mmCIF file of C-alpha atoms in Angstrom:
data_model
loop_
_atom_site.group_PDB
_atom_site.id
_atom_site.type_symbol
_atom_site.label_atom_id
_atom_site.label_comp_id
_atom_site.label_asym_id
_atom_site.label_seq_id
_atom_site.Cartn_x
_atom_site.Cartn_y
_atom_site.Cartn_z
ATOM 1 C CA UNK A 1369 7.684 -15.669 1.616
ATOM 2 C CA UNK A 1370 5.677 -13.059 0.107
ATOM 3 C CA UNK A 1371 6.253 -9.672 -1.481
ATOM 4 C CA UNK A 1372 3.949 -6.607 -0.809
ATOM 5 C CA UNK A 1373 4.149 -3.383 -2.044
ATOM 6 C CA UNK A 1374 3.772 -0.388 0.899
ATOM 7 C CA UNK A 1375 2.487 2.994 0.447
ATOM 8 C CA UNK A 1376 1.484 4.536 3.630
ATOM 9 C CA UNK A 1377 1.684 3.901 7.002
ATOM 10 C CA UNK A 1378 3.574 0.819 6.850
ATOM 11 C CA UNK A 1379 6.200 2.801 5.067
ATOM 12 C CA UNK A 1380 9.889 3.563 5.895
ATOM 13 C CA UNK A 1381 9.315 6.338 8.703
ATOM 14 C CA UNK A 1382 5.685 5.679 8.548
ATOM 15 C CA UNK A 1383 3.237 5.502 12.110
ATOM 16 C CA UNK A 1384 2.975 1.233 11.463
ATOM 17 C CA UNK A 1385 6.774 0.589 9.890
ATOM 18 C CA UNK A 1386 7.205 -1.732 12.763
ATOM 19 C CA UNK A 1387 4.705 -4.547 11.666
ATOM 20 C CA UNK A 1388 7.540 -4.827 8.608
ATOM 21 C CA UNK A 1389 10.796 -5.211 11.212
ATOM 22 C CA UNK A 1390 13.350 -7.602 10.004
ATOM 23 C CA UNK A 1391 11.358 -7.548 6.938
ATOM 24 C CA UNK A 1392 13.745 -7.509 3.670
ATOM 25 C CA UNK A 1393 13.162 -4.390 1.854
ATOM 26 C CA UNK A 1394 13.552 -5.185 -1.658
ATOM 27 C CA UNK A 1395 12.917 -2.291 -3.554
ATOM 28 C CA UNK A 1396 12.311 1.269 -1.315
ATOM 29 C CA UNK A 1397 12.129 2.785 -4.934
ATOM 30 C CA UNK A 1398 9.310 1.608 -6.738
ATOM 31 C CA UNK A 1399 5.603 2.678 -7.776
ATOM 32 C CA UNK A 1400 2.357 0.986 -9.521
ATOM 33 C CA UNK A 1401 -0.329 1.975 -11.386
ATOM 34 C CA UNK A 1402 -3.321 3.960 -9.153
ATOM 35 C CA UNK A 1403 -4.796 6.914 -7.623
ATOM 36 C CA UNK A 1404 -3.655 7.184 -3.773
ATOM 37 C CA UNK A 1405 -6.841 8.887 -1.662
ATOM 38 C CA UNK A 1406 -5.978 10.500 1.366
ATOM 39 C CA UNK A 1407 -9.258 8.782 3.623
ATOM 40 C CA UNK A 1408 -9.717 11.027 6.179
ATOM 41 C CA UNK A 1409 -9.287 8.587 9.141
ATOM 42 C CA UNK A 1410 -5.379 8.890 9.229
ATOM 43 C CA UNK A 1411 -4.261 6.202 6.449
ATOM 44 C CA UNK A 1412 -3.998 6.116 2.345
ATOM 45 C CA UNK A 1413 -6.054 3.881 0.484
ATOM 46 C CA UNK A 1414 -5.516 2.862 -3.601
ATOM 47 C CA UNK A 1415 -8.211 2.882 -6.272
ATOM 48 C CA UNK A 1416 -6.991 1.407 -9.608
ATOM 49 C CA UNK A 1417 -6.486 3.786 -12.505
ATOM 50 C CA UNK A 1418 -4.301 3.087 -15.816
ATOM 51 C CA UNK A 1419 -2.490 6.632 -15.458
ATOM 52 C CA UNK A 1420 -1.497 7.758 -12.164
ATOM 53 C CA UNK A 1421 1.557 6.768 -10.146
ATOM 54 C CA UNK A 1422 1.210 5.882 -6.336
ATOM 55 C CA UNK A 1423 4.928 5.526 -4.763
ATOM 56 C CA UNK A 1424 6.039 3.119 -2.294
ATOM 57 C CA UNK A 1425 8.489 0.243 -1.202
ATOM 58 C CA UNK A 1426 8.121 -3.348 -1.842
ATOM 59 C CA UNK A 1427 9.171 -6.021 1.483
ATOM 60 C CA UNK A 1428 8.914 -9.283 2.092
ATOM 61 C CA UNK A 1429 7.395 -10.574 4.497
ATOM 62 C CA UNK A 1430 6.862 -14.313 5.794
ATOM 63 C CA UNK A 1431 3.201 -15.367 6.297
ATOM 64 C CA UNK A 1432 3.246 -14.283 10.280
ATOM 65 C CA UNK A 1433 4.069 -10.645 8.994
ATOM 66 C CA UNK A 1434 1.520 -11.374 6.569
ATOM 67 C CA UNK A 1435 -1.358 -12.442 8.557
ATOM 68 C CA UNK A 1436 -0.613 -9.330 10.827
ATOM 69 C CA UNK A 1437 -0.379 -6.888 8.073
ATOM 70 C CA UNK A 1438 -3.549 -8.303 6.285
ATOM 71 C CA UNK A 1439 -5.437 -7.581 10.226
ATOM 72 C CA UNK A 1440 -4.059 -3.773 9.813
ATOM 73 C CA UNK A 1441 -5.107 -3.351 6.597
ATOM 74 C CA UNK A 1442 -8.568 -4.992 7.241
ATOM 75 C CA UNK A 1443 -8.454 -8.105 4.948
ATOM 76 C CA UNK A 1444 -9.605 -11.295 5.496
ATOM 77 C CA UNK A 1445 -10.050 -13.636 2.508
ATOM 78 C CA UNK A 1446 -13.327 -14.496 1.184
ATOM 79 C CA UNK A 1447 -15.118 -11.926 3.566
ATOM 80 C CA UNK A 1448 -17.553 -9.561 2.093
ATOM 81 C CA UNK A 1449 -17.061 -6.225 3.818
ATOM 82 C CA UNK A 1450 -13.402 -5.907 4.052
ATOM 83 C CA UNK A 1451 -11.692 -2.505 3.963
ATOM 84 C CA UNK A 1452 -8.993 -3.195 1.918
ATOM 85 C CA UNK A 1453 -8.785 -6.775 -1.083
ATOM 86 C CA UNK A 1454 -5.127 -8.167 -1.417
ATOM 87 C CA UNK A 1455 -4.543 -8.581 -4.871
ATOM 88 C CA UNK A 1456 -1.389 -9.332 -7.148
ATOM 89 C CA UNK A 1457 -0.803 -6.520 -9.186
ATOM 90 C CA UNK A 1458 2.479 -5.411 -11.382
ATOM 91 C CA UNK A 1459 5.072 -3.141 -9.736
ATOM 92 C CA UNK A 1460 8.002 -0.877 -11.181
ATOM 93 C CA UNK A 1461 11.367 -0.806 -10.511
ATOM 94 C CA UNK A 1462 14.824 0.458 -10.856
ATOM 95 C CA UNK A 1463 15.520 -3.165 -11.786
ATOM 96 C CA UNK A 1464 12.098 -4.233 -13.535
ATOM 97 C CA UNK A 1465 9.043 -5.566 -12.540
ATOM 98 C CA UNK A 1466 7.292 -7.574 -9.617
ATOM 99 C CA UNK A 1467 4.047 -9.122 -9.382
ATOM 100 C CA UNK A 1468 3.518 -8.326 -5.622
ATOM 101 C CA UNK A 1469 0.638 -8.078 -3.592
ATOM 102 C CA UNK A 1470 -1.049 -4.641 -2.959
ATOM 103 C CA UNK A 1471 -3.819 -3.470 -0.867
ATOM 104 C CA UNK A 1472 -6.426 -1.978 -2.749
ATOM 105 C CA UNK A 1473 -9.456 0.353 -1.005
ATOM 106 C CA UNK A 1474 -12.800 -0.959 -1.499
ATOM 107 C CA UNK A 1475 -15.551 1.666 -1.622
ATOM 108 C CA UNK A 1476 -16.139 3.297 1.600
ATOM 109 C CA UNK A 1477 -12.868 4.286 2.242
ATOM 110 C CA UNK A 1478 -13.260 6.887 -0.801
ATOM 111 C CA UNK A 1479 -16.740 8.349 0.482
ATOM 112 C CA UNK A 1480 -14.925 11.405 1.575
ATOM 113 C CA UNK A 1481 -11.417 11.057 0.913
ATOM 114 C CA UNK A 1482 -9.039 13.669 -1.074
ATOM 115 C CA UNK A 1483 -6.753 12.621 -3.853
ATOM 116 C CA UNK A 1484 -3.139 12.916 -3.116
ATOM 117 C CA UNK A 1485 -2.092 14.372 -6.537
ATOM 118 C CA UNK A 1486 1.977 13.159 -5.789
ATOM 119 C CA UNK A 1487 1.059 9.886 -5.221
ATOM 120 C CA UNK A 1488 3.637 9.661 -2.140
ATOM 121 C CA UNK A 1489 1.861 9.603 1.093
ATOM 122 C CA UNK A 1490 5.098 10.582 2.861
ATOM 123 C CA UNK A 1491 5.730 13.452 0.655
ATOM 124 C CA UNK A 1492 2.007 14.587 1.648
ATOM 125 C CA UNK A 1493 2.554 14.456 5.130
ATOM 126 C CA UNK A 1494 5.028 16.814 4.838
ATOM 127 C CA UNK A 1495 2.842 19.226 3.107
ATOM 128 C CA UNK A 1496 5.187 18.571 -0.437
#
């Protein structure tokens, strides 16, 4: 099993919530470290940065849910232009920390995006 941390689509009430059904949702509470871009092309994208807050749920997922999340997102290990890397990064809690994986946006997906100041892509949809 594996733990990922969600931020936009895949989201609770988000437009791709179902590649997570009868996924465990561990923590719908939860943030990490980043700056969360809105990209222009309908989905969020992370850039790493020590101060901001990006807000988002934490599932997990067994490695068929994986492997179909990872096509969504644009990953592929080892391959050099993927959208999105997979890495392990530290996660906040009510109850702690996790080291879970997040999707982070490489380059091109911040060519002309917008920072979302909240850091909650829901909350931005909603014009909050």
């Amino acid at each position: 099993m594996h733990k990922v941390f969600v931020y936009g689509t895949l989201r609770k009430g988000g437009t791709n919530e179902h590649y997570l059904k009868g996924a465990s949702c561990i923590s719908n509470q939860c943030w990490t470290f980043g700056e969360l871009h809105d990209t222009g092309f309908g989905y969020p994208a992370i850039k790493q940065h020590p101060s901001f807050k990006v807000f988002g749920e934490i599932y997990e997922i067994d490695d068929e849910q994986l492997k179909l999340v990872d096509e969504l997102e644009d990953y592929e290990e080892g391959r050099e232009n993927n959208l999105y890397d997979r890495i392990k990064m530290t996660v906040y809690t009510n109850e702690g920390e996790e080291e879970v994986f997040v999707y982070l946006g490489r380059n091109q997906l911040f060519e002309k995006s917008c920072l979302v100041e909240s850091g909650d892509w829901l909350k931005y949809l909603l014009g909050e």
